[in-house]
């Protein structure tokens, strides 16, 4: 069984990005500059944004954090987005999700200028992805593609099963896996909450991607021996043995799955760190080659 180490792969990619930033600096280019808007005090969101800002420092990017209170009005948030759109010193920015219930996420994401939308969530970038045109790709599925590539996992002609149809993970994942590229050329089945006979389908997967948000949902019996298992889930579960009283775990029962899988990503240390690396890569691309 091969452990697909997203943490070390992410650090390796960050080293490559850092080297490119230094090379560009030598040619007189400014540092790439990523901004993030965060609304409210959701601890998970704060932690994710903190990791992104730290990663910027590591690779020599500039970063700006715009912090808004939970009670911010949608109009104010849209004004902040517009300010970043118009700030020429900012190459790309993200709006950390989820937003409070009184704010329309989609309206905010659509306000981001597509050539600064390094999360790849704007309909223009989503459309480009579905048409196979250049544009920013969402960081989590493109991080998974990068892992498959760097671990030299054969994808052509394989059956990939994606569980979860979200706009930021499951749906773009199916597009990336099915396109005529390497990695790619998979036959893809997209499963979701209304899928019948899920286990029958997952047992035919050469590559199984779980993006559900339910701890240990994928068990050993759902896995074809030798399959590649990619666990996107990040779930906090109680763990009295930890000082904090809880720990993070994936959508896959790692221990059981490891007994049958050919290769598997851990949680933490799998897909999560790759998401950050791909966000940095998108930001560098925004600096070098605007969409
Ligand atoms: P989401 O809640 O938007 O979507 C969950 C999907 O799971 C839905 O499409 C739903 O149809 C499907 N689903 C729910 N119950 C199901 C069932 N019983 N059978 C089959 N399908 C079912 O979630 P999301 O935003 O795609 O995130 C999924 C998970 O991935 C979460 O744990 C999230 O925290 C994590 N995540 C991780 C990263 C990362 O960087 N590693 C990035 C984004 C999301």
mmCIF file of N, CA and C and ligand atoms in Angstrom, residues 48 140 163-170 191-195 198 210-214 217 231-235 249 251 271-273 275-276, ligand 1:
data_model
loop_
_atom_site.group_PDB
_atom_site.id
_atom_site.type_symbol
_atom_site.label_atom_id
_atom_site.label_comp_id
_atom_site.label_asym_id
_atom_site.label_seq_id
_atom_site.Cartn_x
_atom_site.Cartn_y
_atom_site.Cartn_z
ATOM 1 N N UNK A 48 -7.993 27.878 8.116
ATOM 2 C CA UNK A 48 -7.665 27.706 6.692
ATOM 3 C C UNK A 48 -6.984 28.953 6.141
ATOM 4 N N UNK A 140 -8.822 22.472 -4.939
ATOM 5 C CA UNK A 140 -8.859 21.110 -4.380
ATOM 6 C C UNK A 140 -8.814 20.044 -5.483
ATOM 7 N N UNK A 163 -17.561 10.690 -5.151
ATOM 8 C CA UNK A 163 -18.761 10.795 -4.295
ATOM 9 C C UNK A 163 -18.842 12.240 -3.811
ATOM 10 N N UNK A 164 -19.933 12.904 -4.158
ATOM 11 C CA UNK A 164 -20.116 14.330 -3.806
ATOM 12 C C UNK A 164 -20.123 15.170 -5.070
ATOM 13 N N UNK A 165 -21.132 16.053 -5.194
ATOM 14 C CA UNK A 165 -21.284 16.820 -6.441
ATOM 15 C C UNK A 165 -21.178 18.324 -6.195
ATOM 16 N N UNK A 166 -20.424 18.737 -5.182
ATOM 17 C CA UNK A 166 -20.341 20.176 -4.909
ATOM 18 C C UNK A 166 -19.660 20.903 -6.069
ATOM 19 N N UNK A 167 -19.954 22.211 -6.152
ATOM 20 C CA UNK A 167 -19.409 23.025 -7.239
ATOM 21 C C UNK A 167 -17.915 23.267 -7.069
ATOM 22 N N UNK A 168 -17.421 23.094 -5.822
ATOM 23 C CA UNK A 168 -15.999 23.394 -5.608
ATOM 24 C C UNK A 168 -15.108 22.151 -5.605
ATOM 25 N N UNK A 169 -15.706 20.988 -5.392
ATOM 26 C CA UNK A 169 -14.880 19.763 -5.388
ATOM 27 C C UNK A 169 -15.416 18.719 -6.376
ATOM 28 N N UNK A 170 -16.550 18.092 -6.040
ATOM 29 C CA UNK A 170 -17.001 16.921 -6.803
ATOM 30 C C UNK A 170 -17.215 17.183 -8.285
ATOM 31 N N UNK A 191 -21.317 10.215 -7.998
ATOM 32 C CA UNK A 191 -22.340 9.750 -7.054
ATOM 33 C C UNK A 191 -22.692 10.863 -6.078
ATOM 34 N N UNK A 192 -23.902 10.821 -5.556
ATOM 35 C CA UNK A 192 -24.361 11.878 -4.650
ATOM 36 C C UNK A 192 -25.396 11.299 -3.696
ATOM 37 N N UNK A 193 -26.054 12.192 -2.960
ATOM 38 C CA UNK A 193 -26.940 11.727 -1.884
ATOM 39 C C UNK A 193 -28.132 10.915 -2.394
ATOM 40 N N UNK A 194 -28.467 11.012 -3.673
ATOM 41 C CA UNK A 194 -29.607 10.240 -4.196
ATOM 42 C C UNK A 194 -29.157 9.006 -4.978
ATOM 43 N N UNK A 195 -27.873 8.738 -4.986
ATOM 44 C CA UNK A 195 -27.375 7.578 -5.730
ATOM 45 C C UNK A 195 -27.860 6.287 -5.071
ATOM 46 N N UNK A 198 -24.912 2.563 -3.978
ATOM 47 C CA UNK A 198 -23.608 3.243 -3.963
ATOM 48 C C UNK A 198 -22.449 2.250 -3.845
ATOM 49 N N UNK A 210 -13.565 10.623 -2.391
ATOM 50 C CA UNK A 210 -14.646 10.872 -1.431
ATOM 51 C C UNK A 210 -14.649 12.343 -1.033
ATOM 52 N N UNK A 211 -15.722 13.057 -1.390
ATOM 53 C CA UNK A 211 -15.861 14.488 -1.035
ATOM 54 C C UNK A 211 -17.281 14.693 -0.533
ATOM 55 N N UNK A 212 -17.542 14.169 0.649
ATOM 56 C CA UNK A 212 -18.905 14.076 1.167
ATOM 57 C C UNK A 212 -19.097 14.952 2.407
ATOM 58 N N UNK A 213 -18.110 14.913 3.302
ATOM 59 C CA UNK A 213 -18.254 15.642 4.563
ATOM 60 C C UNK A 213 -18.905 14.796 5.642
ATOM 61 N N UNK A 214 -18.689 13.474 5.581
ATOM 62 C CA UNK A 214 -19.187 12.563 6.627
ATOM 63 C C UNK A 214 -18.050 11.659 7.076
ATOM 64 N N UNK A 217 -17.247 7.559 6.123
ATOM 65 C CA UNK A 217 -18.382 7.114 5.297
ATOM 66 C C UNK A 217 -17.961 5.946 4.389
ATOM 67 N N UNK A 231 -9.100 10.923 -0.287
ATOM 68 C CA UNK A 231 -10.042 11.353 0.763
ATOM 69 C C UNK A 231 -10.005 12.879 0.895
ATOM 70 N N UNK A 232 -11.074 13.523 0.445
ATOM 71 C CA UNK A 232 -11.135 14.995 0.484
ATOM 72 C C UNK A 232 -11.705 15.486 1.818
ATOM 73 N N UNK A 233 -12.454 14.657 2.475
ATOM 74 C CA UNK A 233 -13.192 15.079 3.677
ATOM 75 C C UNK A 233 -12.324 15.651 4.784
ATOM 76 N N UNK A 234 -12.835 16.679 5.413
ATOM 77 C CA UNK A 234 -12.207 17.213 6.636
ATOM 78 C C UNK A 234 -13.323 17.310 7.667
ATOM 79 N N UNK A 235 -13.332 16.383 8.613
ATOM 80 C CA UNK A 235 -14.399 16.335 9.618
ATOM 81 C C UNK A 235 -13.783 16.368 11.004
ATOM 82 N N UNK A 249 -10.638 14.157 10.845
ATOM 83 C CA UNK A 249 -10.604 12.869 10.154
ATOM 84 C C UNK A 249 -11.287 13.017 8.791
ATOM 85 N N UNK A 251 -13.328 11.352 5.126
ATOM 86 C CA UNK A 251 -14.574 10.675 4.761
ATOM 87 C C UNK A 251 -14.363 9.169 4.608
ATOM 88 N N UNK A 271 -5.054 15.662 0.868
ATOM 89 C CA UNK A 271 -5.561 16.639 -0.105
ATOM 90 C C UNK A 271 -5.460 18.084 0.421
ATOM 91 N N UNK A 272 -5.666 18.277 1.727
ATOM 92 C CA UNK A 272 -5.684 19.629 2.301
ATOM 93 C C UNK A 272 -4.466 20.476 1.934
ATOM 94 N N UNK A 273 -3.250 19.973 2.209
ATOM 95 C CA UNK A 273 -2.068 20.780 1.873
ATOM 96 C C UNK A 273 -1.934 21.054 0.369
ATOM 97 N N UNK A 275 -4.368 21.662 -1.639
ATOM 98 C CA UNK A 275 -5.283 22.765 -1.962
ATOM 99 C C UNK A 275 -4.530 24.093 -1.822
ATOM 100 N N UNK A 276 -3.740 24.201 -0.772
ATOM 101 C CA UNK A 276 -2.973 25.437 -0.552
ATOM 102 C C UNK A 276 -1.926 25.625 -1.656
HETATM 103 P P1 LIG B 1 -20.825 19.661 0.198
HETATM 104 O O1 LIG B 1 -21.485 19.560 1.515
HETATM 105 O O2 LIG B 1 -21.014 20.860 -0.639
HETATM 106 O O3 LIG B 1 -21.186 18.400 -0.670
HETATM 107 C C1 LIG B 1 -21.285 17.125 -0.124
HETATM 108 C C2 LIG B 1 -21.733 16.182 -1.208
HETATM 109 O O4 LIG B 1 -21.827 14.882 -0.640
HETATM 110 C C3 LIG B 1 -23.083 16.533 -1.808
HETATM 111 O O5 LIG B 1 -22.929 16.699 -3.205
HETATM 112 C C4 LIG B 1 -23.969 15.327 -1.496
HETATM 113 O O6 LIG B 1 -24.779 14.951 -2.594
HETATM 114 C C5 LIG B 1 -22.958 14.241 -1.184
HETATM 115 N N1 LIG B 1 -23.518 13.332 -0.200
HETATM 116 C C6 LIG B 1 -24.036 13.646 1.015
HETATM 117 N N2 LIG B 1 -24.504 12.530 1.613
HETATM 118 C C7 LIG B 1 -24.286 11.507 0.768
HETATM 119 C C8 LIG B 1 -24.567 10.124 0.798
HETATM 120 N N3 LIG B 1 -25.159 9.577 1.860
HETATM 121 N N4 LIG B 1 -24.213 9.369 -0.249
HETATM 122 C C9 LIG B 1 -23.598 9.925 -1.323
HETATM 123 N N5 LIG B 1 -23.297 11.227 -1.417
HETATM 124 C C10 LIG B 1 -23.648 12.016 -0.383
HETATM 125 O O7 LIG B 1 -19.288 19.383 0.504
HETATM 126 P P2 LIG B 1 -17.900 19.881 -0.147
HETATM 127 O O8 LIG B 1 -17.771 21.341 -0.005
HETATM 128 O O9 LIG B 1 -17.680 19.249 -1.479
HETATM 129 O O10 LIG B 1 -16.919 19.193 0.908
HETATM 130 C C11 LIG B 1 -16.902 17.801 1.139
HETATM 131 C C12 LIG B 1 -15.897 17.493 2.204
HETATM 132 O O11 LIG B 1 -14.603 17.880 1.736
HETATM 133 C C13 LIG B 1 -16.090 18.243 3.517
HETATM 134 O O12 LIG B 1 -15.651 17.419 4.584
HETATM 135 C C14 LIG B 1 -15.150 19.431 3.401
HETATM 136 O O13 LIG B 1 -14.724 19.917 4.662
HETATM 137 C C15 LIG B 1 -14.031 18.819 2.633
HETATM 138 N N6 LIG B 1 -13.235 19.747 1.842
HETATM 139 C C16 LIG B 1 -11.890 19.595 1.905
HETATM 140 C C17 LIG B 1 -11.077 20.400 1.150
HETATM 141 C C18 LIG B 1 -9.593 20.184 1.219
HETATM 142 O O14 LIG B 1 -8.846 21.068 0.888
HETATM 143 N N7 LIG B 1 -9.163 18.994 1.630
HETATM 144 C C19 LIG B 1 -11.617 21.389 0.334
HETATM 145 C C20 LIG B 1 -13.005 21.515 0.258
HETATM 146 C C21 LIG B 1 -13.807 20.666 1.007
#
